[in-house]
mmCIF file of C-alpha atoms and ligand atoms in Angstrom:
data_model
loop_
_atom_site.group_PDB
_atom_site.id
_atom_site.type_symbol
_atom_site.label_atom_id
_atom_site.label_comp_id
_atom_site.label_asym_id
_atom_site.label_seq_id
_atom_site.Cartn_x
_atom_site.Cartn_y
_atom_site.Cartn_z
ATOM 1 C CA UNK A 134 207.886 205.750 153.689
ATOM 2 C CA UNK A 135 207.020 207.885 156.389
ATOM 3 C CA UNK A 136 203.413 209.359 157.467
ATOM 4 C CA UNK A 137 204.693 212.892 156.795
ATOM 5 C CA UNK A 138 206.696 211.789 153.527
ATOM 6 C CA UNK A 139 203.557 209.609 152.301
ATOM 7 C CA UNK A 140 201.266 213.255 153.018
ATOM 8 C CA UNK A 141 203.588 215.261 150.561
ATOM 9 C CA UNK A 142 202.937 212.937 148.088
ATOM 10 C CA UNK A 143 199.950 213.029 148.399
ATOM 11 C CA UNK A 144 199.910 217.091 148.423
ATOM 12 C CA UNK A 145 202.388 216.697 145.152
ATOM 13 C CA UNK A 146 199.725 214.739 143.174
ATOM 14 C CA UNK A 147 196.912 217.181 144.370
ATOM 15 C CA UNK A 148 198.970 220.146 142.833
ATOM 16 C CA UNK A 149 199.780 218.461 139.684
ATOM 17 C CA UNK A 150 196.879 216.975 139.107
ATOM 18 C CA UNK A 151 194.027 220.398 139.330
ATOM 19 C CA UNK A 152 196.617 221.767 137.304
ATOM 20 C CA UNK A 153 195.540 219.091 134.311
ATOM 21 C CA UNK A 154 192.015 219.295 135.107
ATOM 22 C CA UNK A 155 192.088 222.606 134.587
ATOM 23 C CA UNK A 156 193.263 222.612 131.628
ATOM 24 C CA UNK A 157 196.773 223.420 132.079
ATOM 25 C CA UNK A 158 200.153 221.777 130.202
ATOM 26 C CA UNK A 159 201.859 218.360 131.472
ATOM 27 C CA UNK A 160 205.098 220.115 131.435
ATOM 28 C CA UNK A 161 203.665 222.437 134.513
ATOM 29 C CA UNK A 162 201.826 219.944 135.995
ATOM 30 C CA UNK A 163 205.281 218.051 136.261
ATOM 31 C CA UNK A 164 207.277 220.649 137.487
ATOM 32 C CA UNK A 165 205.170 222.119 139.711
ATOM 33 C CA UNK A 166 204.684 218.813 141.688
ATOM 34 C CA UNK A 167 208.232 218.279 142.007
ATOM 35 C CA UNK A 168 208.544 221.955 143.378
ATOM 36 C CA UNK A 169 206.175 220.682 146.291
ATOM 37 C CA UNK A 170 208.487 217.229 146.753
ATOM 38 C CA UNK A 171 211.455 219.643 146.415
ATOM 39 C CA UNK A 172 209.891 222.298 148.554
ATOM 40 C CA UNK A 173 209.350 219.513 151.631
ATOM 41 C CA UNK A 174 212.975 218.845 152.456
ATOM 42 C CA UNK A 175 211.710 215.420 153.387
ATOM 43 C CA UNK A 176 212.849 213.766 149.848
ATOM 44 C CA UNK A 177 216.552 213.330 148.803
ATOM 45 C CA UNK A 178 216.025 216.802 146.259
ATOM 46 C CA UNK A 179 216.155 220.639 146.993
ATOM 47 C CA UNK A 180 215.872 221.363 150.462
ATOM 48 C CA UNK A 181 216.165 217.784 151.413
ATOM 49 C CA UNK A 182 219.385 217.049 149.057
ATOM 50 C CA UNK A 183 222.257 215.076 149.978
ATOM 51 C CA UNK A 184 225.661 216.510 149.951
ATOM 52 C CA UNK A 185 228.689 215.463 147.922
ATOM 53 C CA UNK A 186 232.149 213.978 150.192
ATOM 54 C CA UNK A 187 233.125 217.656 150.154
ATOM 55 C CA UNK A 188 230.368 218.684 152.550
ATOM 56 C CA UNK A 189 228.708 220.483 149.557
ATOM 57 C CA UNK A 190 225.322 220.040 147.937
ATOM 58 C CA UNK A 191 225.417 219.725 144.021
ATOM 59 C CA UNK A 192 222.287 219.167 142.354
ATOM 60 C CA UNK A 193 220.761 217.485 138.942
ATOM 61 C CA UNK A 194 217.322 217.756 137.534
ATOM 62 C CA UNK A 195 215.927 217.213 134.094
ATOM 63 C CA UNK A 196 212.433 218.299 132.581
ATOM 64 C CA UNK A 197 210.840 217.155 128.967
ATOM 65 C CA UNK A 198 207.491 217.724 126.822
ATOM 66 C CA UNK A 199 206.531 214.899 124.570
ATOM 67 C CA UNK A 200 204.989 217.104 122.298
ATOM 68 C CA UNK A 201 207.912 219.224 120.149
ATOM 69 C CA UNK A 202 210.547 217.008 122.130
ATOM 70 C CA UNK A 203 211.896 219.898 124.115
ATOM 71 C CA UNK A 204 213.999 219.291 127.212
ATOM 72 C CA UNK A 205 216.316 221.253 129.457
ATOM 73 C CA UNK A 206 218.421 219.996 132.289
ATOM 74 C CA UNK A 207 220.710 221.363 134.919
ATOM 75 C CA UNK A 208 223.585 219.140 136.538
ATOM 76 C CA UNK A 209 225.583 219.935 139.773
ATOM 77 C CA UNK A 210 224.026 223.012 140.376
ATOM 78 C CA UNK A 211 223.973 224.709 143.916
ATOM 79 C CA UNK A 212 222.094 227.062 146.444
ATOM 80 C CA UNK A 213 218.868 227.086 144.752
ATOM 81 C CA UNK A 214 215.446 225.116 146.709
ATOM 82 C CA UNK A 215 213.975 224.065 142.763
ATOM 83 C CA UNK A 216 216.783 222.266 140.263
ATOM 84 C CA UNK A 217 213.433 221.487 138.337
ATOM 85 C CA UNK A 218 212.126 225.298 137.845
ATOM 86 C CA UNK A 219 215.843 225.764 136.331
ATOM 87 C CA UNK A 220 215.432 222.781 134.271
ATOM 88 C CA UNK A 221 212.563 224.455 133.025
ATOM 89 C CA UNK A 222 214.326 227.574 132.202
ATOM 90 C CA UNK A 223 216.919 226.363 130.559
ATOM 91 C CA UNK A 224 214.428 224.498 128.067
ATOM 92 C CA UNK A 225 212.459 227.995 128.230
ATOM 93 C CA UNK A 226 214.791 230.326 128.397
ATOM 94 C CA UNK A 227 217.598 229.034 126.113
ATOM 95 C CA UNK A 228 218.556 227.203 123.282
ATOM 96 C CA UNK A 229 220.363 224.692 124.961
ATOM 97 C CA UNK A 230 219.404 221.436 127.169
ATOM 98 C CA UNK A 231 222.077 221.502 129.457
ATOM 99 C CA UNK A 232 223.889 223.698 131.860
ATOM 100 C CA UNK A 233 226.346 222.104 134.710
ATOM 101 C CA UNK A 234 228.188 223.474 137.330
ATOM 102 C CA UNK A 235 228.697 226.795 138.902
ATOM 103 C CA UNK A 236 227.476 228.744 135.210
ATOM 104 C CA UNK A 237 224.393 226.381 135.722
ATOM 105 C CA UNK A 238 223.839 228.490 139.172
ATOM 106 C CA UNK A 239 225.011 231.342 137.732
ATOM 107 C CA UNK A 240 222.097 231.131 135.472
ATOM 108 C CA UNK A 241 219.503 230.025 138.144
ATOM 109 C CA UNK A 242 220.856 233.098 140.437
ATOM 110 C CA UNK A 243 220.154 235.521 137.248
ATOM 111 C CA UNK A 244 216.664 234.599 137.230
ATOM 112 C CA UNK A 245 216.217 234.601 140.932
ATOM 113 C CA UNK A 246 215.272 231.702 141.883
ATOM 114 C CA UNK A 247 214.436 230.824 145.356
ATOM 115 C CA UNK A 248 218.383 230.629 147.464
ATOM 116 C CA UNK A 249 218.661 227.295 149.111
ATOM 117 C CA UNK A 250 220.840 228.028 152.240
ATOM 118 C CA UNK A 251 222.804 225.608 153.610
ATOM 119 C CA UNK A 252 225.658 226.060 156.607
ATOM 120 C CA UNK A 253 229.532 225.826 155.520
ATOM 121 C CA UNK A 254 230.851 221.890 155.410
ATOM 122 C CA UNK A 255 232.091 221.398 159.137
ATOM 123 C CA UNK A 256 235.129 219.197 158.339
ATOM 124 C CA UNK A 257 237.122 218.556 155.053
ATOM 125 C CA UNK A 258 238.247 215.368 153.553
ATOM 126 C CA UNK A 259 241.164 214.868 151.627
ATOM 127 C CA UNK A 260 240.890 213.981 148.007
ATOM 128 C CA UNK A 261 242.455 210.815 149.006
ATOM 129 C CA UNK A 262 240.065 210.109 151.651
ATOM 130 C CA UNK A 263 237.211 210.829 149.173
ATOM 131 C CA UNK A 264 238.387 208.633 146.996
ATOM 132 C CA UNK A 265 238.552 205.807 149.058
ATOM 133 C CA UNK A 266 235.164 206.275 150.691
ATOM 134 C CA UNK A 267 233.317 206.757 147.316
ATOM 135 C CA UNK A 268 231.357 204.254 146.220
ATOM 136 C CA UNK A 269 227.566 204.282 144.703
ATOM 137 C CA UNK A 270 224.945 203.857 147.340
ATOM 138 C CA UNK A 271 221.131 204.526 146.767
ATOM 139 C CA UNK A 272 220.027 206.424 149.886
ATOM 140 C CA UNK A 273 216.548 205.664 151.284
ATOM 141 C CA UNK A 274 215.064 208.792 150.782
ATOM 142 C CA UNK A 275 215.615 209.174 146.914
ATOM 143 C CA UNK A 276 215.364 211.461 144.022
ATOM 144 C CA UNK A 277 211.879 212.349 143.223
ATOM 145 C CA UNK A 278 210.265 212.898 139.538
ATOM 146 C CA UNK A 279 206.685 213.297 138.115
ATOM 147 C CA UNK A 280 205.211 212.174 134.948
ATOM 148 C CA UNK A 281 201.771 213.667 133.273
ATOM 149 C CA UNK A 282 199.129 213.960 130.481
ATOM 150 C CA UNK A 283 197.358 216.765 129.908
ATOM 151 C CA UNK A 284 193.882 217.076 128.075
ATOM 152 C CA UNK A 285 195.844 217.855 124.435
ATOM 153 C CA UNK A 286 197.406 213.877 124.607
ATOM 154 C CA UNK A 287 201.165 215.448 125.376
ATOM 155 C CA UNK A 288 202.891 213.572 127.970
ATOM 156 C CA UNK A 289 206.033 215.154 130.114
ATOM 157 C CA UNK A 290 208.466 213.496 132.357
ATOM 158 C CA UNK A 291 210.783 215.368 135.318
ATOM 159 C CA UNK A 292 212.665 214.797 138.044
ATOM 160 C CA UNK A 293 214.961 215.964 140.627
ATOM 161 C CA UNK A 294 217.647 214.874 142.675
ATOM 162 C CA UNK A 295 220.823 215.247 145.374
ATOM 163 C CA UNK A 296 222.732 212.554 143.811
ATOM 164 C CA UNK A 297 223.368 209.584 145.920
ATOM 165 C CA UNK A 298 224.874 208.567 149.133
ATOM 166 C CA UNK A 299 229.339 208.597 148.971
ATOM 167 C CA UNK A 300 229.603 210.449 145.785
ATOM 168 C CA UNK A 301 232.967 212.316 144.925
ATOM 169 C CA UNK A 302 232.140 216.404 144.329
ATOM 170 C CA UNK A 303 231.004 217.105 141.175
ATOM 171 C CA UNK A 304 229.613 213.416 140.045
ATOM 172 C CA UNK A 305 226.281 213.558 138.258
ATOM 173 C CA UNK A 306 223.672 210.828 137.530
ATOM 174 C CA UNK A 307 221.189 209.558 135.324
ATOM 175 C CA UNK A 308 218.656 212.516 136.354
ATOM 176 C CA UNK A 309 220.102 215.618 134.406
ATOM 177 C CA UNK A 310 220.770 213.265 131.246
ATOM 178 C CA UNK A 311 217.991 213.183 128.512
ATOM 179 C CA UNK A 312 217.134 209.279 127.667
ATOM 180 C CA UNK A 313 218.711 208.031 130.763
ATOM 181 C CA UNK A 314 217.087 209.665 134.064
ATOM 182 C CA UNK A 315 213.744 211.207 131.917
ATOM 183 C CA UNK A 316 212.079 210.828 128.467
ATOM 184 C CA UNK A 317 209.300 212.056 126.946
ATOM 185 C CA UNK A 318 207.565 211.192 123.183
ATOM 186 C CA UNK A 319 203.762 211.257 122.578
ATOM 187 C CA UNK A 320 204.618 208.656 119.758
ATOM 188 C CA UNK A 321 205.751 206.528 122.978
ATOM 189 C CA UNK A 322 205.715 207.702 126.660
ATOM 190 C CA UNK A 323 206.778 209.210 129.432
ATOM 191 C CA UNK A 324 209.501 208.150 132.082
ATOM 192 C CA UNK A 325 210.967 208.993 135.052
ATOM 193 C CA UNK A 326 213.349 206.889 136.575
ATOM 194 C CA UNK A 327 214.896 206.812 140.472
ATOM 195 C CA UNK A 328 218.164 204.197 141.283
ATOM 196 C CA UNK A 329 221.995 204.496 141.061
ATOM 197 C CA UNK A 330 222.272 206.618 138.252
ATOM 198 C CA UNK A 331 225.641 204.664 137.166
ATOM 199 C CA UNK A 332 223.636 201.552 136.068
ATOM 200 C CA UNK A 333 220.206 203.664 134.554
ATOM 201 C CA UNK A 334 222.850 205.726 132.409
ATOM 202 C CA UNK A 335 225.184 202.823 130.732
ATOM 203 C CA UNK A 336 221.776 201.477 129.750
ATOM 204 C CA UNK A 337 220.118 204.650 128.818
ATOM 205 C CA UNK A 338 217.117 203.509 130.771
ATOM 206 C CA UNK A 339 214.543 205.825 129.792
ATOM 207 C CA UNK A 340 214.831 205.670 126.056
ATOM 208 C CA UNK A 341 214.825 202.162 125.879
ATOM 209 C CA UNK A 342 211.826 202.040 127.821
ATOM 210 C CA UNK A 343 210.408 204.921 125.302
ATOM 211 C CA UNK A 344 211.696 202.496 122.441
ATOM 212 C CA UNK A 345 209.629 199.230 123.737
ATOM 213 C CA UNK A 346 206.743 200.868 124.337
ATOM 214 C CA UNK A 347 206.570 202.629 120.718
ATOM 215 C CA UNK A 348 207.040 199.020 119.443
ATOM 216 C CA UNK A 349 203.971 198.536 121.434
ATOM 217 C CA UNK A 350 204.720 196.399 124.013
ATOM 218 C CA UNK A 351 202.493 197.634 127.073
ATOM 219 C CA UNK A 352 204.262 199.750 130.135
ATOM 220 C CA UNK A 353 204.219 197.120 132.378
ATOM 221 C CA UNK A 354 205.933 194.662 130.914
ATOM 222 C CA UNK A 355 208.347 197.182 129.050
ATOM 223 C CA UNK A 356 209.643 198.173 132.664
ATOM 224 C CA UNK A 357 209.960 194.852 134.124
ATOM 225 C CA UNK A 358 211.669 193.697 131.020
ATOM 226 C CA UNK A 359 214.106 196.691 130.518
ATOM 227 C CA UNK A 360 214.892 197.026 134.727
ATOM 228 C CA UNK A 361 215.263 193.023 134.725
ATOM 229 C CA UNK A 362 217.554 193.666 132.082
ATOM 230 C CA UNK A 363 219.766 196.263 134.333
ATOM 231 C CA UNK A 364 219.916 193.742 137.215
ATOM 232 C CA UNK A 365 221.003 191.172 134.559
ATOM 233 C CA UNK A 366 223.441 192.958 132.672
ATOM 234 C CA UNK A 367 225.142 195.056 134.943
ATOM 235 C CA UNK A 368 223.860 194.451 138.514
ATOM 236 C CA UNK A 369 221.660 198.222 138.832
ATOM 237 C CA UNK A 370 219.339 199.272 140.892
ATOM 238 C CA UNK A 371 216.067 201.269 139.979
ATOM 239 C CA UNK A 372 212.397 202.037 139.746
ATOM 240 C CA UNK A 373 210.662 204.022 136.975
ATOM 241 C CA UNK A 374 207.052 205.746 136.259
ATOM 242 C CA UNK A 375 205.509 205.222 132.825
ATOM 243 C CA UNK A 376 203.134 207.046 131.821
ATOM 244 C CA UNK A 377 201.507 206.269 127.617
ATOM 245 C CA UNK A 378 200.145 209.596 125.585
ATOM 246 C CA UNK A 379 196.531 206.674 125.942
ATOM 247 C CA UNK A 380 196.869 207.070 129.655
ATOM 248 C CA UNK A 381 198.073 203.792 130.760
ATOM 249 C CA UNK A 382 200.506 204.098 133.428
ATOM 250 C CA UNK A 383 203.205 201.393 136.034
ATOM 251 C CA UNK A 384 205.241 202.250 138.731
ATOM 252 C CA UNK A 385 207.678 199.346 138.659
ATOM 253 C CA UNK A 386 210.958 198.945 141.017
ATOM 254 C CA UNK A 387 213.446 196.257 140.953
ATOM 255 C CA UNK A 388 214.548 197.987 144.525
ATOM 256 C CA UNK A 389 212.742 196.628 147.835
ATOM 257 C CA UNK A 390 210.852 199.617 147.994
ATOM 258 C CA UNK A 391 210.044 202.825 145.621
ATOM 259 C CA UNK A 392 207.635 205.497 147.614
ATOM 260 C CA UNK A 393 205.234 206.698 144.692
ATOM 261 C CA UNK A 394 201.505 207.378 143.754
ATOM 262 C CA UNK A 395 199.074 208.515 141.731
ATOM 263 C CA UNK A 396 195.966 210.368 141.135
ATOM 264 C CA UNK A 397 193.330 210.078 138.420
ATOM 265 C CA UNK A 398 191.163 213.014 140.178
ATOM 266 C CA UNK A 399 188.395 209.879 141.963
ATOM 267 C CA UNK A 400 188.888 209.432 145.862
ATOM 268 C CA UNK A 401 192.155 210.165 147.390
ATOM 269 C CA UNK A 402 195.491 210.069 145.649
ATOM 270 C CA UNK A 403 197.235 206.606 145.876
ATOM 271 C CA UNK A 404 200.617 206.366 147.836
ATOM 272 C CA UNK A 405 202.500 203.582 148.723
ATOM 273 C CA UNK A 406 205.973 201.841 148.774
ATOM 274 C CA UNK A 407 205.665 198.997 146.698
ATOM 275 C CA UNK A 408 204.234 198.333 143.507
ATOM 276 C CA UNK A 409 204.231 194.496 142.510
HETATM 277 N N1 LIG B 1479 219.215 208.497 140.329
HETATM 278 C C1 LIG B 1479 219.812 209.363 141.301
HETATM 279 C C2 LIG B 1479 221.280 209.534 140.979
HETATM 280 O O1 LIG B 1479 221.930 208.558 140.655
HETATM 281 C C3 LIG B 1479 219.684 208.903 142.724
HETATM 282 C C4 LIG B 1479 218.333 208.352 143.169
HETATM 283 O O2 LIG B 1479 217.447 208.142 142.364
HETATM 284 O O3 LIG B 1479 218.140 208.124 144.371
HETATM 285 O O4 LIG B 1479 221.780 210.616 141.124
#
């Protein structure tokens, strides 16, 4: 992680965290730290996303409250700096969870959200050439997400991503997908999860985590357990934060490194890289 990286993190958990202490929802708290990670351009998300093989950038994000169980999601959506806020909208603003493709920025354009510009590709693959080059690759500066727990015991999970490295236009991951990417139950937990979002989705990562820990088995060992069990089964690659409607928390990686923190309101926030 760098210096300037591991500072915006650090800002990120500031933001989210007054927000809680004074008073205000998890589900804010979470997307409003995520609009500061998305904000930076130094994180694979909004101004920082990757683009697709097409020259293109196509975004996902996901947001959830563990109180009523709402959620709302976008998936390969483009030109806007905050995925998250039109996650958020869609929960909000609609009675659906998801919205994909160019009606998914169609919606995010009606309600004005901040334009994310980004120059025309400079050179165009073939559809052949894409196909031979694609292949999934986690790239080192990764998706980000947020999980919280406001005063009332609710718990919400987010996050927000440019997809990963070699990806054919229009592929989506785990983040836009409810019980793979993000989950949130106050009978169980919160989770965000980061990785190739090909492995985290065929085992629906962040439900079965929510599933373990409402069987209560503690956060800790419900993440090592459940991202052992995506290295066994099917050779993936992820980290996740957990976050219990009791406030017990892990930030737990089977990748070499996951940049992360936290912030219970004492000292300085906590940032770092790995988490043991
Ligand atoms: N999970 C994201 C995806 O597969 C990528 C990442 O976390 O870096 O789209």
């Amino acid at each position: 992680m760098t210096a300037p990286q591991a500072a915006c993190l650090q800002a990120a958990l500031q933001v989210g965290y007054h927000l809680l202490d004074r008073g205000g929802p998890a589900l804010v708290a979470v997307e409003q730290t995520i609009r500061v990670l998305e904000q930076s351009g130094l994180f694979n998300a909004g101004k920082g996303a990757r683009f697709q093989l097409d020259g293109i950038r196509r975004m996902d994000a996901s947001i959830m409250e563990g109180h009523g169980l709402r959620a709302g999601a976008v998936a390969s959506v483009e030109g806007i700096v905050h995925p998250i806020t039109a996650a958020r909208m869609v929960m909000e603003e609609t009675d659906h969870v998801l919205l994909v493709g160019p009606m998914a920025t169609t919606f995010a354009e009606h309600f004005r959200l901040e334009p994310l510009h980004t120059p025309a590709p400079m050179r165009r693959l073939s559809y052949a050439m894409m196909l031979k080059r694609q292949k999934p690759v986690r790239n080192r500066h990764g998706t980000v997400g947020a999980v919280a727990l406001d005063r009332f015991g609710t718990v919400a999970a987010g996050a927000s991503t440019g997809g990963i490295a070699l990806m054919l236009p229009g592929r989506v991951g785990d983040t836009p997908l409810i019980g793979c990417g993000v989950y949130a139950d106050n009978q169980s937990g919160a989770v965000s999860m980061t990785g190739i979002g090909e492995g985290i989705i065929r085992i629906a990562v962040a439900k079965e985590i929510c599933e373990r820990l409402a069987e209560g088995k503690t956060p800790k060992s419900t993440a090592r357990y459940v991202l052992r069990k995506l290295v066994a089964r099917i050779r993936g690659a992820a980290g996740t934060l957990v976050l219990t409607p009791d406030g017990r928390f892990t930030i737990s990686h089977v990748t070499p490194r996951m940049a992360a923190g936290w912030w219970d309101g004492r000292g300085k926030p906590t940032v770092g890289d790995r988490f043991p």
